[in-house]
Structures are given as structure tokens and as C-alpha cells.
mmCIF file of C-alpha atoms in Angstrom:
data_model
loop_
_atom_site.group_PDB
_atom_site.id
_atom_site.type_symbol
_atom_site.label_atom_id
_atom_site.label_comp_id
_atom_site.label_asym_id
_atom_site.label_seq_id
_atom_site.Cartn_x
_atom_site.Cartn_y
_atom_site.Cartn_z
ATOM 1 C CA MET Z 23 0.116 0.089 0.100
ATOM 2 C CA ASN Z 24 1.432 3.575 -1.405
ATOM 3 C CA ARG Z 25 1.617 5.718 2.342
ATOM 4 C CA ASP Z 26 2.832 8.162 0.732
ATOM 5 C CA MET Z 27 -0.579 8.860 -0.888
ATOM 6 C CA GLU Z 28 -2.538 12.719 -0.221
ATOM 7 C CA LEU Z 29 -4.183 12.622 3.416
ATOM 8 C CA GLU Z 30 -6.707 14.712 4.368
ATOM 9 C CA TYR Z 31 -7.483 15.798 8.737
ATOM 10 C CA THR Z 32 -11.066 15.308 9.142
ATOM 11 C CA ALA Z 33 -13.553 15.738 11.893
ATOM 12 C CA CYS Z 34 -15.460 12.749 13.123
ATOM 13 C CA PRO Z 35 -17.899 10.873 10.765
ATOM 14 C CA LEU Z 36 -20.533 10.319 12.509
ATOM 15 C CA CYS Z 37 -21.230 13.544 14.618
ATOM 16 C CA GLY Z 38 -18.781 16.169 12.748
ATOM 17 C CA SER Z 39 -17.002 16.846 16.300
ATOM 18 C CA ASP Z 40 -13.197 17.893 16.065
ATOM 19 C CA ARG Z 41 -12.859 17.171 19.046
ATOM 20 C CA LYS Z 42 -10.954 13.687 19.455
ATOM 21 C CA ARG Z 43 -8.106 11.775 21.562
ATOM 22 C CA LYS Z 44 -6.031 9.202 20.600
ATOM 23 C CA ALA Z 45 -6.682 5.535 20.684
ATOM 24 C CA TYR Z 46 -4.648 3.304 18.780
ATOM 25 C CA PRO Z 47 -1.257 6.011 17.044
ATOM 26 C CA ASN Z 48 0.470 3.016 15.918
ATOM 27 C CA PHE Z 49 0.363 2.954 12.372
ATOM 28 C CA HIS Z 50 2.888 4.336 10.788
ATOM 29 C CA THR Z 51 1.466 7.553 9.219
ATOM 30 C CA TYR Z 52 -2.236 6.887 10.764
ATOM 31 C CA GLN Z 53 -3.852 6.939 13.719
ATOM 32 C CA VAL Z 54 -6.783 5.292 15.232
ATOM 33 C CA VAL Z 55 -8.709 7.946 17.036
ATOM 34 C CA ARG Z 56 -12.217 7.987 18.993
ATOM 35 C CA CYS Z 57 -14.514 10.860 18.997
ATOM 36 C CA ALA Z 58 -14.378 12.878 22.481
ATOM 37 C CA SER Z 59 -18.039 13.628 21.898
ATOM 38 C CA CYS Z 60 -19.875 10.359 20.656
ATOM 39 C CA ASN Z 61 -17.324 7.911 21.225
ATOM 40 C CA PHE Z 62 -17.155 6.723 17.269
ATOM 41 C CA TYR Z 63 -13.610 5.447 16.189
ATOM 42 C CA TYR Z 64 -12.414 6.344 12.926
ATOM 43 C CA LEU Z 65 -8.908 6.534 11.008
ATOM 44 C CA TYR Z 66 -6.656 10.296 11.365
ATOM 45 C CA PRO Z 67 -5.320 11.604 8.815
ATOM 46 C CA ARG Z 68 -6.722 9.156 6.288
ATOM 47 C CA PRO Z 69 -6.134 8.908 2.227
ATOM 48 C CA THR Z 70 -8.090 10.843 0.374
ATOM 49 C CA GLU Z 71 -11.248 9.503 -1.147
ATOM 50 C CA ALA Z 72 -10.442 10.025 -4.806
ATOM 51 C CA ALA Z 73 -6.887 8.159 -3.974
ATOM 52 C CA MET Z 74 -8.861 5.532 -2.438
ATOM 53 C CA LEU Z 75 -11.461 4.740 -5.361
ATOM 54 C CA ASP Z 76 -7.957 4.578 -7.894
ATOM 55 C CA LEU Z 77 -7.467 1.923 -5.483
ATOM 56 C CA TYR Z 78 -10.777 -0.338 -5.666
ATOM 57 C CA SER Z 79 -10.749 0.240 -8.799
ATOM 58 C CA LYS Z 80 -7.636 -1.130 -9.786
ATOM 59 C CA ASN Z 81 -7.901 -4.360 -12.033
ATOM 60 C CA ASP Z 82 -6.030 -6.718 -8.951
ATOM 61 C CA TYR Z 83 -7.207 -4.848 -6.383
ATOM 62 C CA PHE Z 84 -8.437 -8.215 -5.670
ATOM 63 C CA GLU Z 85 -5.336 -10.579 -6.393
ATOM 64 C CA GLY Z 86 -2.838 -7.848 -5.942
ATOM 65 C CA GLU Z 87 0.432 -7.550 -3.663
ATOM 66 C CA GLU Z 88 -0.581 -3.634 -3.241
ATOM 67 C CA ALA Z 89 -4.058 -4.080 -3.072
ATOM 68 C CA GLY Z 90 -6.293 -4.853 -0.494
ATOM 69 C CA TYR Z 91 -6.243 -8.913 -0.239
ATOM 70 C CA GLN Z 92 -2.782 -11.430 -1.656
ATOM 71 C CA SER Z 93 -5.335 -13.319 -3.158
ATOM 72 C CA TYR Z 94 -9.182 -13.116 -2.499
ATOM 73 C CA ALA Z 95 -9.886 -16.306 -4.591
ATOM 74 C CA GLU Z 96 -7.825 -18.782 -2.375
ATOM 75 C CA GLN Z 97 -10.315 -17.134 -0.023
ATOM 76 C CA GLU Z 98 -13.903 -18.733 -2.140
ATOM 77 C CA PRO Z 99 -14.206 -21.793 0.352
ATOM 78 C CA ALA Z 100 -14.239 -19.734 3.687
ATOM 79 C CA LEU Z 101 -16.288 -17.001 1.811
ATOM 80 C CA ARG Z 102 -18.762 -19.539 0.351
ATOM 81 C CA ALA Z 103 -19.261 -21.548 3.948
ATOM 82 C CA THR Z 104 -19.590 -17.591 5.374
ATOM 83 C CA PHE Z 105 -22.523 -16.753 3.140
ATOM 84 C CA ARG Z 106 -24.383 -19.838 3.252
ATOM 85 C CA ARG Z 107 -24.549 -19.342 6.858
ATOM 86 C CA LEU Z 108 -25.991 -16.368 6.905
ATOM 87 C CA MET Z 109 -28.321 -16.756 4.117
ATOM 88 C CA ILE Z 110 -29.571 -19.384 6.534
ATOM 89 C CA ASN Z 111 -29.911 -16.969 9.183
ATOM 90 C CA MET Z 112 -31.273 -14.571 6.819
ATOM 91 C CA LYS Z 113 -34.058 -17.018 5.929
ATOM 92 C CA LYS Z 114 -34.300 -17.649 9.678
ATOM 93 C CA HIS Z 115 -35.216 -13.349 10.231
ATOM 94 C CA GLU Z 116 -37.562 -13.483 6.951
ATOM 95 C CA ILE Z 117 -35.486 -10.696 5.075
ATOM 96 C CA THR Z 118 -34.706 -13.539 2.261
ATOM 97 C CA GLY Z 119 -37.356 -13.594 -0.779
ATOM 98 C CA GLY Z 120 -38.132 -12.067 -4.012
ATOM 99 C CA SER Z 121 -34.720 -9.486 -5.571
ATOM 100 C CA LEU Z 122 -31.198 -9.206 -3.482
ATOM 101 C CA LEU Z 123 -28.941 -6.016 -4.231
ATOM 102 C CA GLU Z 124 -25.366 -6.694 -3.343
ATOM 103 C CA VAL Z 125 -23.284 -3.329 -3.250
ATOM 104 C CA GLY Z 126 -19.289 -4.376 -3.131
ATOM 105 C CA CYS Z 127 -19.697 -7.691 -4.282
ATOM 106 C CA GLY Z 128 -16.467 -8.721 -4.661
ATOM 107 C CA TYR Z 129 -16.253 -11.834 -7.307
ATOM 108 C CA GLY Z 130 -20.072 -12.753 -6.495
ATOM 109 C CA TYR Z 131 -19.656 -15.581 -4.100
ATOM 110 C CA LEU Z 132 -22.665 -13.577 -1.551
ATOM 111 C CA LEU Z 133 -24.436 -13.222 -5.009
ATOM 112 C CA ASP Z 134 -24.312 -17.135 -6.163
ATOM 113 C CA GLU Z 135 -24.771 -19.107 -2.348
ATOM 114 C CA ALA Z 136 -28.058 -16.263 -2.895
ATOM 115 C CA LYS Z 137 -29.702 -18.493 -5.211
ATOM 116 C CA HIS Z 138 -31.804 -20.597 -3.555
ATOM 117 C CA PHE Z 139 -32.626 -17.889 -1.111
ATOM 118 C CA PHE Z 140 -33.581 -14.640 -3.994
ATOM 119 C CA ASN Z 141 -35.474 -14.573 -7.128
ATOM 120 C CA PHE Z 142 -32.950 -11.714 -9.131
ATOM 121 C CA ARG Z 143 -29.581 -10.591 -7.580
ATOM 122 C CA VAL Z 144 -28.031 -7.875 -8.601
ATOM 123 C CA GLY Z 145 -24.757 -6.160 -7.426
ATOM 124 C CA THR Z 146 -21.784 -3.865 -7.747
ATOM 125 C CA ASP Z 147 -18.116 -3.065 -7.389
ATOM 126 C CA PHE Z 148 -15.343 -0.808 -8.687
ATOM 127 C CA SER Z 149 -12.853 -3.415 -9.555
ATOM 128 C CA PRO Z 150 -12.876 -4.656 -13.514
ATOM 129 C CA GLN Z 151 -12.033 -7.513 -12.763
ATOM 130 C CA ALA Z 152 -14.054 -8.591 -9.558
ATOM 131 C CA VAL Z 153 -17.206 -7.644 -12.082
ATOM 132 C CA GLU Z 154 -16.316 -9.675 -14.590
ATOM 133 C CA LYS Z 155 -15.951 -12.603 -12.462
ATOM 134 C CA ALA Z 156 -19.652 -12.034 -10.542
ATOM 135 C CA LYS Z 157 -21.279 -11.084 -13.695
ATOM 136 C CA THR Z 158 -21.232 -15.091 -14.076
ATOM 137 C CA ARG Z 159 -23.131 -15.310 -10.572
ATOM 138 C CA ALA Z 160 -25.912 -12.864 -11.053
ATOM 139 C CA GLU Z 161 -28.360 -11.262 -13.314
ATOM 140 C CA LEU Z 162 -26.729 -8.272 -13.152
ATOM 141 C CA VAL Z 163 -23.287 -6.340 -11.894
ATOM 142 C CA TYR Z 164 -22.923 -3.015 -12.577
ATOM 143 C CA GLN Z 165 -19.478 -1.654 -11.959
ATOM 144 C CA GLY Z 166 -19.034 0.901 -9.902
ATOM 145 C CA GLY Z 167 -20.719 2.370 -6.592
ATOM 146 C CA VAL Z 168 -24.852 2.156 -6.111
ATOM 147 C CA ASP Z 169 -25.093 5.222 -7.488
ATOM 148 C CA ARG Z 170 -24.531 3.140 -11.001
ATOM 149 C CA VAL Z 171 -28.068 1.949 -10.183
ATOM 150 C CA PRO Z 172 -30.636 2.722 -12.486
ATOM 151 C CA PRO Z 173 -32.824 5.042 -10.051
ATOM 152 C CA ASP Z 174 -36.312 3.154 -10.938
ATOM 153 C CA ARG Z 175 -34.758 -0.201 -9.985
ATOM 154 C CA ASN Z 176 -35.415 -0.823 -6.261
ATOM 155 C CA PHE Z 177 -35.210 -4.055 -4.049
ATOM 156 C CA ASP Z 178 -36.542 -5.817 -1.723
ATOM 157 C CA CYS Z 179 -33.585 -6.725 0.301
ATOM 158 C CA ILE Z 180 -30.036 -4.266 0.123
ATOM 159 C CA ILE Z 181 -27.185 -5.561 1.554
ATOM 160 C CA ALA Z 182 -23.578 -4.383 2.212
ATOM 161 C CA THR Z 183 -20.907 -6.580 4.148
ATOM 162 C CA GLN Z 184 -17.117 -5.312 4.757
ATOM 163 C CA VAL Z 185 -17.973 -2.119 3.000
ATOM 164 C CA ILE Z 186 -19.415 0.543 5.328
ATOM 165 C CA GLU Z 187 -15.860 0.704 6.647
ATOM 166 C CA HIS Z 188 -14.048 1.623 3.767
ATOM 167 C CA VAL Z 189 -17.125 4.733 3.141
ATOM 168 C CA TYR Z 190 -15.998 8.635 3.306
ATOM 169 C CA GLN Z 191 -19.546 9.532 3.776
ATOM 170 C CA PRO Z 192 -21.486 6.569 5.940
ATOM 171 C CA GLN Z 193 -24.879 8.963 6.593
ATOM 172 C CA LEU Z 194 -25.536 9.793 2.781
ATOM 173 C CA PHE Z 195 -24.495 6.019 1.509
ATOM 174 C CA LEU Z 196 -27.106 4.562 3.548
ATOM 175 C CA GLU Z 197 -29.554 6.939 1.870
ATOM 176 C CA GLU Z 198 -28.610 5.982 -1.127
ATOM 177 C CA LEU Z 199 -28.768 2.624 -0.504
ATOM 178 C CA ALA Z 200 -32.669 3.280 0.960
ATOM 179 C CA THR Z 201 -33.374 5.005 -2.354
ATOM 180 C CA HIS Z 202 -33.430 1.629 -3.819
ATOM 181 C CA LEU Z 203 -35.495 -0.440 -1.355
ATOM 182 C CA LYS Z 204 -38.875 -0.895 -1.725
ATOM 183 C CA PRO Z 205 -41.667 -0.121 1.115
ATOM 184 C CA GLY Z 206 -41.081 -2.677 3.625
ATOM 185 C CA GLY Z 207 -38.088 -3.659 2.627
ATOM 186 C CA LYS Z 208 -35.070 -4.509 4.669
ATOM 187 C CA MET Z 209 -31.020 -3.386 4.843
ATOM 188 C CA VAL Z 210 -28.302 -5.728 6.021
ATOM 189 C CA ILE Z 211 -25.212 -3.204 6.738
ATOM 190 C CA ALA Z 212 -22.418 -6.131 8.043
ATOM 191 C CA THR Z 213 -18.823 -4.778 8.988
ATOM 192 C CA PRO Z 214 -15.978 -5.639 11.626
ATOM 193 C CA ASN Z 215 -17.044 -5.234 14.846
ATOM 194 C CA MET Z 216 -14.933 -2.737 17.085
ATOM 195 C CA GLY Z 217 -17.014 -3.752 20.330
ATOM 196 C CA SER Z 218 -15.678 -7.351 19.735
ATOM 197 C CA PHE Z 219 -13.306 -8.867 22.554
ATOM 198 C CA TRP Z 220 -11.209 -10.048 19.381
ATOM 199 C CA ARG Z 221 -10.015 -6.622 19.125
ATOM 200 C CA TYR Z 222 -9.687 -5.906 23.443
ATOM 201 C CA ILE Z 223 -7.663 -9.275 23.223
ATOM 202 C CA MET Z 224 -5.443 -8.270 20.231
ATOM 203 C CA ARG Z 225 -5.425 -4.478 19.964
ATOM 204 C CA ASP Z 226 -3.341 -3.147 17.656
ATOM 205 C CA ARG Z 227 -3.104 -6.473 15.786
ATOM 206 C CA TRP Z 228 -6.480 -6.842 14.968
ATOM 207 C CA PRO Z 229 -6.987 -7.591 11.689
ATOM 208 C CA SER Z 230 -9.527 -5.449 10.742
ATOM 209 C CA PHE Z 231 -7.359 -2.292 11.657
ATOM 210 C CA LYS Z 232 -7.278 -2.876 7.765
ATOM 211 C CA ILE Z 233 -4.550 0.612 7.571
ATOM 212 C CA PRO Z 234 -5.555 3.206 5.591
ATOM 213 C CA GLU Z 235 -8.656 1.288 3.437
ATOM 214 C CA HIS Z 236 -10.570 0.936 6.905
ATOM 215 C CA ILE Z 237 -11.100 4.690 7.882
ATOM 216 C CA LEU Z 238 -14.571 3.642 10.289
ATOM 217 C CA TYR Z 239 -15.209 1.292 12.868
ATOM 218 C CA PHE Z 240 -18.349 0.755 14.176
ATOM 219 C CA ASP Z 241 -20.034 -1.203 17.236
ATOM 220 C CA LYS Z 242 -23.202 -1.756 17.752
ATOM 221 C CA LYS Z 243 -24.395 1.313 19.096
ATOM 222 C CA SER Z 244 -22.974 3.814 16.657
ATOM 223 C CA LEU Z 245 -24.223 1.603 14.032
ATOM 224 C CA SER Z 246 -27.684 1.404 14.891
ATOM 225 C CA VAL Z 247 -27.813 5.333 15.339
ATOM 226 C CA LEU Z 248 -26.719 5.919 11.520
ATOM 227 C CA MET Z 249 -29.493 3.355 10.323
ATOM 228 C CA LYS Z 250 -31.357 4.888 12.628
ATOM 229 C CA ARG Z 251 -30.521 8.570 11.430
ATOM 230 C CA ILE Z 252 -31.574 7.506 7.730
ATOM 231 C CA GLY Z 253 -35.205 6.040 8.800
ATOM 232 C CA LEU Z 254 -34.899 2.910 9.214
ATOM 233 C CA LYS Z 255 -37.599 0.698 11.371
ATOM 234 C CA ASN Z 256 -36.654 -2.491 13.917
ATOM 235 C CA ILE Z 257 -33.266 -2.351 13.978
ATOM 236 C CA LYS Z 258 -32.002 -5.436 15.036
ATOM 237 C CA THR Z 259 -29.192 -7.778 15.211
ATOM 238 C CA LEU Z 260 -28.102 -10.325 12.205
ATOM 239 C CA PRO Z 261 -26.271 -13.545 13.497
ATOM 240 C CA TYR Z 262 -23.133 -13.833 11.417
ATOM 241 C CA PRO Z 263 -20.812 -16.498 12.567
ATOM 242 C CA HIS Z 264 -17.700 -15.653 9.951
ATOM 243 C CA ALA Z 265 -15.247 -18.723 8.765
ATOM 244 C CA PHE Z 266 -11.938 -17.864 7.690
ATOM 245 C CA PRO Z 267 -8.931 -19.294 6.192
ATOM 246 C CA LEU Z 268 -6.353 -21.498 8.907
ATOM 247 C CA PRO Z 269 -3.521 -20.521 6.698
ATOM 248 C CA LEU Z 270 -4.843 -16.389 6.938
ATOM 249 C CA ILE Z 271 -5.627 -16.259 10.459
ATOM 250 C CA ALA Z 272 -1.477 -18.178 11.249
ATOM 251 C CA SER Z 273 -0.057 -15.353 9.108
ATOM 252 C CA LYS Z 274 -2.150 -13.014 11.491
ATOM 253 C CA LEU Z 275 -0.656 -14.634 14.516
ATOM 254 C CA ASN Z 276 2.544 -14.436 12.792
ATOM 255 C CA VAL Z 277 2.381 -18.399 13.532
ATOM 256 C CA THR Z 278 4.048 -20.929 11.010
ATOM 257 C CA LEU Z 279 1.777 -23.893 10.162
ATOM 258 C CA PRO Z 280 2.179 -27.453 8.494
ATOM 259 C CA SER Z 281 1.143 -27.226 5.019
ATOM 260 C CA SER Z 282 -1.930 -30.275 5.452
ATOM 261 C CA LEU Z 283 -3.463 -27.005 7.430
ATOM 262 C CA ASN Z 284 -4.201 -25.306 4.400
ATOM 263 C CA LYS Z 285 -7.169 -26.718 3.493
ATOM 264 C CA TYR Z 286 -9.089 -25.926 6.570
ATOM 265 C CA ASN Z 287 -11.191 -22.682 7.760
ATOM 266 C CA LEU Z 288 -11.478 -21.990 11.319
ATOM 267 C CA TRP Z 289 -14.810 -20.257 12.792
ATOM 268 C CA MET Z 290 -14.849 -17.160 14.858
ATOM 269 C CA PRO Z 291 -17.552 -15.562 16.564
ATOM 270 C CA ALA Z 292 -18.090 -12.010 16.913
ATOM 271 C CA THR Z 293 -15.911 -11.139 14.609
ATOM 272 C CA THR Z 294 -18.718 -9.175 12.494
ATOM 273 C CA LEU Z 295 -21.192 -6.963 13.351
ATOM 274 C CA ALA Z 296 -24.605 -7.551 10.970
ATOM 275 C CA LEU Z 297 -27.313 -5.194 11.606
ATOM 276 C CA TYR Z 298 -30.832 -5.205 9.552
ATOM 277 C CA GLY Z 299 -33.457 -2.977 9.615
ATOM 278 C CA THR Z 300 -36.648 -2.325 7.823
ATOM 279 C CA TYR Z 301 -37.494 0.623 5.496
ATOM 280 C CA PRO Z 302 -40.710 2.694 5.744
ATOM 281 C CA GLY Z 303 -40.918 3.568 2.388
ATOM 282 C CA ASN Z 304 -40.778 7.578 3.459
ATOM 283 C CA LEU Z 305 -36.643 8.397 4.161
ATOM 284 C CA GLY Z 306 -36.425 9.693 7.386
ATOM 285 C CA SER Z 307 -39.734 8.760 8.627
#
């Protein structure tokens, strides 16, 4: 990751206060600070949005040495297992059925696992490489953000998993998503859980401190506040167990594993926070 990219020094992205205190200051140029007004955690300083959008749009973002993933494809079995479990949990909570939009769909693994749970599946992603792969796993995939979805196309469910932590204007992002929900539709937002015991145990080594890509760090309270602010009702927690490739976990802990264990996944509880809410049909009502 290029640490010489242009930086900006911002106020709290959740409440706008410029009062902050250091929380995790040891990330080279960057630090994670905590808002002194609302207690939200965010990256300070952070790369400009233009610099990060350029990164996400690179063809090798999911498979490059300097990009966000060393190999997203190698994580396919763990990701598919995670998304299968997620779909089952969504069905239990009566969130499935009808049409689905996934924003930030990557290679389309979630969209593919959703084929038995939704009748029509649409995705978006900034990476051209990801879009080409995802097109084989959904009815439609758009290159770019939610703004690339036609304004008259609405969905029964919209999901953004491991996306909002990258977003520069989180309230505007959720408002834009809500414009594509049918009345009574559900929005599911999943993100690394800043309230997780893993963060307390691992501190600076917490894997979700993915610097400088992750600029926002939500816990249940802060994400609930944001979702309620844009008019979603009945905010509830959605169970989101997450499987990780064992070699990935070992690398984060600087542990060398026998090659015979490389094919296994490890289910880790409480790593991801997922909330869902119902859109009443009138933004901000």
C-alpha cells in the first residue's frame, strides 16, 4: 500500500465534532482516534477519497500484492461457507425472498450463494476484474458504486457486507441505498465489530485494523444510530458467524502452520457485526 498518498484531516464522520483523543496511534502515518463527543472510532488522518477510489478500481485489487487482498480467490471456500450460513440466518429472520442488491459484491460469491434464497440478484463493485467474475453469478452486475444502479430499480433487500468501513460519507451512503429499497424492504449492513472481544485481546494486531483502507470502525451502538438516522425501523442484530482460512489466521498471528492444515477454515465468533432494519418507504420518517 502506498503510504505517500495524499492525506486529509477530518472531523468525526458520524457527528462532525473535531474533538478527539488517540486510541491506536501506532500505524505509521496513521492512527485510529476516538471522537470525544460521540465515542466513534475513525482513521486520522486518512487518504483522500479520490486516492482510495483509484485503488478500488484497479484491476488487481483483489489479487495484487499492493492491493487490498493478496488473493481473494484463495479465500473462496471460507467466504462461501460464511455466506451460506448468512443466507440461512437471513431466511430465519424473514429477510430473504424477492430481489437482492449487493453493494461491493467482489467476485459474486454471496450472490451465488443467494440463488436459492432470492429470485433476482444484482451486484455492484468498483473492480473491473471483480465485475467480470461476478457477472457469471448474478442476473446483473454494475461497475462502480450504488450510483450506477438505475434510479427506478428497487429491491426487497439490500446488503453491504464489509463495505461501510471503507465509506467516506456513511450517512449519505445509507441514504442512497435506501432510495433503492421497496417500502417494507430490508437493509443489511455488516462490518468488522469494533465492540468485539477480539479487538480488546489483540489490540494493534486486530486484523480489522486494515490501514488505511478501513477508515470507520463501528460497534452496535454507532451503527444502530446511523441506520436509525436515515429512517430505518426495527433495527435488529443478525447472527453473522465468519469462517476464515486457517493460513490467513496464522499469518496474522505470525505463526507457521504445517501445509497439511492449509485447506481448513476456522469459524471465529463475534468478528463481524451485522444489523438489519426495515425501510418504511418515506426517507427519514
